Amino acid sequence: MQIKSALDSERLDNVEQDLRELGYHIIENVISPEEADEAREVIWKLIDEDIENGQDHSYGDGKIRRVWAIVGKSPIFRHFIQHPTVIAVWKRMLGEDVIASTFTANVVGPGAPAGGWHIDYPYWAMQSPFPEGSLTGQTVWMLDDFTVENGATACIPESHKTLRRPELGEAEGMESVVATAPKGSIMFTNGAIWHQSRPNNTDSPRVGLLGMYNRSVIYPQEDMPRQLSDEELIEESDVLKQLLGRTIPFRDPDHGRNYHRTEDGFR
Ligand SMILES: O=C(O)CCC(=O)C(=O)O
Ligand SMILES: [Fe+2]
């Protein structure tokens, strides 16, 4: 796989500024159309497997499909999760010790309704007002061209600055931007921005990947550390081990004087 070098510092400043002020930033053509097609094919195979195993997950009148835990399911997603462009952005926003929180596919099928305005984990699990600054960030990988008609993600600029979730119905009618870009592009968002997938009014599914990253002290949304076994990780990069939370010393049960509950009390 051809991986372009990470962003230069001027572009990174630009991304940071947009994420802080607007709450989103799009970089076009991070991967080639061929790489996007390859990943898209893998997602279809995984959907078939999920259906076969009775593990399929759909919502939005059964027209939006989610595939969970993709990092352990194909090497291509192990490349994507640690893509230098993505890691440069999240290290800048969330710290050098950034970790991954979840990596899934979201397939908005023909006729799908809007996904519903929301904020992302951990914000939806938190009481407002949220702390200022970034706790988490979303990475929307476009494996199809994202268009106004086919269910591209919509965001309400600057809504992350409210430091709260939208009330039911509050975001309807507010001015939003639609993340339209060619396949292979990425949209980065502040996890607290109000957003949703739009209705898909075309005959073709819109395939996206959603990679979330957290500050390392925030518990990941999915069980990232166990998506790859120790053996599978041997050949993998230090960055991937870090992202999966395998290198956080204070999560080691024996870290420091970490007493354990036994039958006779704490020892
Ligand atoms: O697939 C999309 O366009 C966005 C989905 C989303 O926001 C989510 O699942 O959290
Ligand atoms: Fe979301």
Coordinates of N, CA, C and O and ligand atoms in Angstrom, one line a residue, residues 59 64 66 104-108 115-116 118-121 124 138 140 146 151-154 187 195-198 206-210 212 221, ligand 1:
Y59 N -29.7 -0.3 11.7 CA -30.6 0.7 12.3 C -31.2 1.6 11.2 O -30.9 1.3 10.0
I64 N -29.4 1.2 7.5 CA -28.0 1.6 7.8 C -27.3 0.4 8.6 O -27.9 -0.1 9.5
R66 N -23.9 -1.4 10.4 CA -22.7 -1.1 11.1 C -21.9 -2.4 11.2 O -22.4 -3.5 11.5
T104 N -15.1 1.3 13.1 CA -16.2 0.6 12.5 C -16.5 1.0 11.1 O -16.0 2.0 10.6
A105 N -17.4 0.3 10.4 CA -17.9 0.7 9.2 C -19.3 1.1 9.3 O -20.1 0.5 10.1
N106 N -19.8 2.2 8.6 CA -21.2 2.6 8.6 C -21.6 2.7 7.2 O -21.1 3.5 6.4
V107 N -22.6 1.8 6.8 CA -23.0 1.8 5.5 C -24.4 2.3 5.4 O -25.4 1.7 5.9
V108 N -24.6 3.4 4.7 CA -25.9 4.1 4.6 C -26.5 3.6 3.3 O -26.1 4.0 2.2
G115 N -29.5 9.8 10.0 CA -29.1 9.0 11.2 C -29.6 9.6 12.5 O -29.7 8.8 13.5
G116 N -29.8 10.8 12.5 CA -30.2 11.5 13.8 C -29.1 12.3 14.4 O -28.0 11.8 14.6
H118 N -26.5 14.0 16.7 CA -26.0 13.5 18.0 C -24.5 14.0 18.1 O -24.0 14.6 17.2
I119 N -23.9 13.6 19.2 CA -22.5 13.8 19.5 C -21.9 12.4 19.7 O -22.6 11.5 20.0
D120 N -20.6 12.4 19.7 CA -19.9 11.0 19.7 C -19.4 10.7 21.2 O -19.2 11.6 22.0
Y121 N -19.1 9.5 21.4 CA -18.5 9.0 22.6 C -17.2 9.7 22.9 O -16.5 9.8 21.9
W124 N -21.5 11.6 24.5 CA -22.9 11.2 24.8 C -23.0 10.4 26.1 O -24.2 10.3 26.6
Q138 N -13.3 12.3 15.7 CA -13.8 11.3 14.8 C -13.1 11.5 13.4 O -12.8 12.6 13.0
V140 N -13.8 10.3 9.6 CA -14.8 9.7 8.7 C -14.1 9.4 7.4 O -13.7 10.3 6.7
F146 N -18.8 11.1 -1.3 CA -19.9 11.5 -0.4 C -20.6 12.7 -1.1 O -19.9 13.7 -1.5
G151 N -26.2 10.5 1.4 CA -26.1 10.2 2.8 C -24.8 10.7 3.4 O -24.4 10.2 4.5
A152 N -24.1 11.6 2.8 CA -22.9 12.2 3.4 C -23.2 12.7 4.8 O -24.3 13.1 5.1
T153 N -22.1 12.8 5.6 CA -22.3 13.3 7.0 C -22.5 14.8 7.0 O -21.9 15.5 6.2
A154 N -23.4 15.2 7.8 CA -23.7 16.7 8.0 C -23.3 17.1 9.4 O -23.4 16.4 10.3
M187 N -12.9 13.1 6.6 CA -13.3 14.3 7.4 C -12.9 14.0 8.9 O -13.2 13.0 9.4
H195 N -23.9 16.3 14.7 CA -23.7 15.8 13.3 C -24.6 14.6 13.1 O -25.2 14.0 14.1
Q196 N -24.8 14.2 11.9 CA -25.6 13.0 11.5 C -25.2 12.6 10.1 O -24.8 13.4 9.3
S197 N -25.5 11.3 9.8 CA -25.5 10.9 8.4 C -26.8 11.4 7.8 O -27.9 11.3 8.4
R198 N -26.8 11.9 6.5 CA -28.0 12.4 5.9 C -28.8 11.2 5.2 O -28.3 10.1 5.1
R206 N -23.8 4.1 0.5 CA -22.7 5.0 0.8 C -21.9 4.3 2.0 O -22.4 4.2 3.1
V207 N -20.6 3.9 1.6 CA -19.8 3.2 2.6 C -18.8 4.2 3.3 O -18.1 4.9 2.6
G208 N -18.8 4.3 4.6 CA -17.9 5.1 5.3 C -17.3 4.3 6.5 O -17.8 3.3 6.9
L209 N -16.1 4.6 6.9 CA -15.4 4.1 8.1 C -15.4 5.2 9.1 O -15.2 6.3 8.8
L210 N -15.5 4.8 10.4 CA -15.5 5.8 11.5 C -14.4 5.4 12.5 O -14.6 4.3 13.2
M212 N -12.5 6.5 15.7 CA -12.4 7.5 16.8 C -11.1 7.3 17.6 O -10.7 6.2 17.8
Q221 N -14.3 3.3 23.5 CA -15.7 2.8 23.4 C -15.8 1.3 23.1 O -16.7 0.6 23.6
Ligands
LIG1 O1 -21.6 7.6 8.9 C1 -21.8 8.8 9.1 O2 -21.9 9.6 8.2 C2 -21.8 9.3 10.5 C3 -22.2 8.3 11.5 C4 -22.0 8.7 12.9 O3 -22.0 9.9 13.2 C5 -21.8 7.8 14.0 O4 -22.1 6.6 13.8 O5 -21.4 8.2 15.1

